[in-house]
Coordinates of C-alpha atoms in Angstrom, one line a residue:
I111 CA 117.4 100.4 94.6
Y112 CA 114.2 100.9 92.7
I113 CA 112.5 97.7 91.5
P114 CA 109.8 98.5 88.9
A115 CA 106.6 96.3 88.8
G116 CA 107.2 93.2 86.7
T117 CA 110.8 92.7 87.7
V118 CA 111.9 89.3 89.0
H119 CA 113.6 89.9 92.4
S120 CA 114.4 88.3 95.7
I121 CA 116.2 89.1 98.9
T122 CA 118.6 87.1 101.0
K123 CA 118.1 85.9 104.5
G124 CA 118.9 88.5 107.1
S125 CA 118.2 91.5 104.7
F126 CA 116.5 94.6 106.0
V127 CA 114.2 96.1 103.4
L128 CA 112.0 99.1 103.5
E129 CA 109.4 98.3 100.8
I130 CA 107.4 101.1 99.3
Q131 CA 104.8 100.0 96.9
E132 CA 101.5 100.9 95.2
A133 CA 98.3 99.8 96.9
L134 CA 98.2 96.5 94.9
D135 CA 98.9 93.3 96.7
V136 CA 99.8 91.0 93.8
T137 CA 102.8 88.7 94.1
Y138 CA 103.6 85.9 91.7
R139 CA 106.0 83.4 93.3
I140 CA 108.3 81.6 90.9
Y141 CA 110.5 79.9 93.4
D142 CA 110.2 79.3 97.1
W143 CA 113.8 78.8 98.2
D144 CA 113.2 75.3 99.5
R145 CA 111.2 76.4 102.5
E146 CA 110.1 73.8 105.0
V147 CA 106.5 74.9 104.6
K148 CA 105.8 75.1 100.8
R149 CA 103.9 78.0 99.4
E150 CA 102.0 78.1 96.1
L151 CA 104.0 79.0 93.0
H152 CA 102.5 81.1 90.2
L153 CA 104.6 80.2 87.2
K154 CA 102.0 80.9 84.4
E155 CA 100.9 84.2 85.9
A156 CA 104.5 85.3 86.5
K157 CA 105.5 84.4 82.9
E158 CA 102.7 86.6 81.6
N159 CA 103.7 89.6 83.7
I160 CA 107.5 89.6 83.8
I161 CA 108.9 92.7 82.1
T162 CA 112.4 92.3 80.6
K163 CA 112.8 95.7 78.8
F164 CA 114.5 97.4 81.7
T165 CA 118.1 98.7 81.7
C166 CA 120.4 99.1 84.6
D167 CA 119.5 102.8 84.8
D168 CA 115.9 101.9 85.5
F169 CA 116.9 100.5 88.9
I170 CA 119.3 103.2 90.1
C171 CA 118.1 106.0 92.4
K172 CA 120.0 109.1 91.3
T173 CA 119.7 111.2 94.4
R174 CA 119.9 115.0 94.5
D175 CA 119.7 117.6 97.2
I176 CA 116.4 119.4 97.7
Y177 CA 117.4 121.5 100.6
S178 CA 120.4 121.8 103.0
S179 CA 121.0 123.9 106.1
N180 CA 122.9 123.6 109.4
N181 CA 120.0 121.7 110.9
C182 CA 118.9 119.4 108.1
E183 CA 119.5 118.0 104.7
L184 CA 116.6 116.9 102.4
I185 CA 117.5 114.5 99.6
L186 CA 115.3 113.3 96.7
I187 CA 115.8 109.5 96.3
K188 CA 113.2 108.6 93.7
Q189 CA 110.2 110.3 92.0
T190 CA 107.8 108.2 90.0
P191 CA 104.3 108.9 88.7
Y192 CA 103.0 106.9 91.8
F193 CA 105.1 108.1 94.7
T194 CA 108.1 110.3 95.8
I195 CA 110.7 109.1 98.2
E196 CA 112.9 111.6 100.2
K197 CA 115.5 111.1 102.9
W198 CA 115.5 113.7 105.7
N199 CA 118.7 113.9 107.7
I200 CA 117.9 116.1 110.8
K201 CA 120.5 117.4 113.2
D202 CA 118.3 119.2 115.5
A203 CA 114.9 120.1 114.2
L204 CA 112.9 120.4 111.0
E205 CA 109.7 122.4 110.4
A206 CA 107.4 120.6 108.0
E207 CA 103.9 120.8 106.7
S208 CA 101.5 118.0 105.5
K209 CA 100.7 117.8 101.8
G210 CA 97.1 118.9 102.2
D211 CA 95.8 116.7 99.4
T212 CA 97.4 113.4 100.3
F213 CA 98.9 111.7 103.3
S214 CA 102.6 111.1 103.8
I215 CA 104.6 108.4 105.6
L216 CA 107.7 108.8 107.7
C217 CA 110.0 105.9 108.6
V218 CA 112.6 106.6 111.2
L219 CA 115.9 104.9 110.0
Y220 CA 117.8 105.9 113.1
G221 CA 117.4 108.2 116.1
N222 CA 114.7 109.2 118.5
I223 CA 112.3 111.9 117.4
K224 CA 109.5 114.0 118.8
I225 CA 106.8 115.2 116.4
I226 CA 105.2 118.4 117.7
C227 CA 101.9 119.5 116.2
Q228 CA 98.7 121.2 117.1
S229 CA 97.3 118.1 118.8
G230 CA 100.3 117.4 121.0
E231 CA 103.8 115.8 121.2
Y232 CA 104.5 112.3 119.9
F233 CA 107.7 110.2 120.4
F234 CA 109.1 107.7 117.9
N235 CA 112.2 105.6 117.7
T236 CA 114.4 103.8 115.2
G237 CA 112.2 101.5 113.0
D238 CA 108.9 103.3 113.7
T239 CA 106.6 104.3 110.8
I240 CA 104.3 107.3 111.1
L241 CA 101.3 108.2 109.0
I242 CA 101.1 112.0 108.5
P243 CA 97.4 112.9 107.7
A244 CA 96.9 115.2 104.7
K245 CA 95.2 117.8 106.8
L246 CA 97.6 117.8 109.8
G247 CA 99.1 121.2 108.7
K248 CA 102.4 122.4 110.2
Y249 CA 104.5 120.2 112.4
K250 CA 108.0 120.0 113.8
I251 CA 110.3 117.0 114.0
A252 CA 112.8 117.4 116.9
G253 CA 115.8 115.2 117.4
N254 CA 118.9 113.9 115.6
S255 CA 117.7 111.4 113.0
S256 CA 117.5 110.1 109.5
I257 CA 114.0 109.6 108.1
I258 CA 112.5 108.3 104.9
H259 CA 109.6 110.5 103.8
V260 CA 107.2 109.1 101.2
Y261 CA 104.2 110.7 99.6
L262 CA 101.9 110.2 96.6

């Protein structure tokens, strides 16, 4: 689900969320779910910034295959002017290359992986998040896994 800025939203207790957002840390709280320790509400600011012109289609991620082979499947989840989100399903290994002009982020949804690059081998597990430097160059991801790949 894509939640554009200015959309009123919440999550329920026990939810697992991978939040991808722009480098802006502004949250206007309009309700605090009767927490024991109360937090400040921002009703005036929220009212000034809530956007209501969205339709259901604005929230749906219409996925499409980018690439598919015996070893991997690359799926475009969402492309915005600010970031792109892909899902990489890897069955054995995937050869990749950094973007060169911007970093990217990998989040391991499940599986154990090994990233092999010029500087060495690095191991990661389910739930780990990895920053891929813009200038890393070619690297290999080995292992059976599902990964979210995000870049600017």
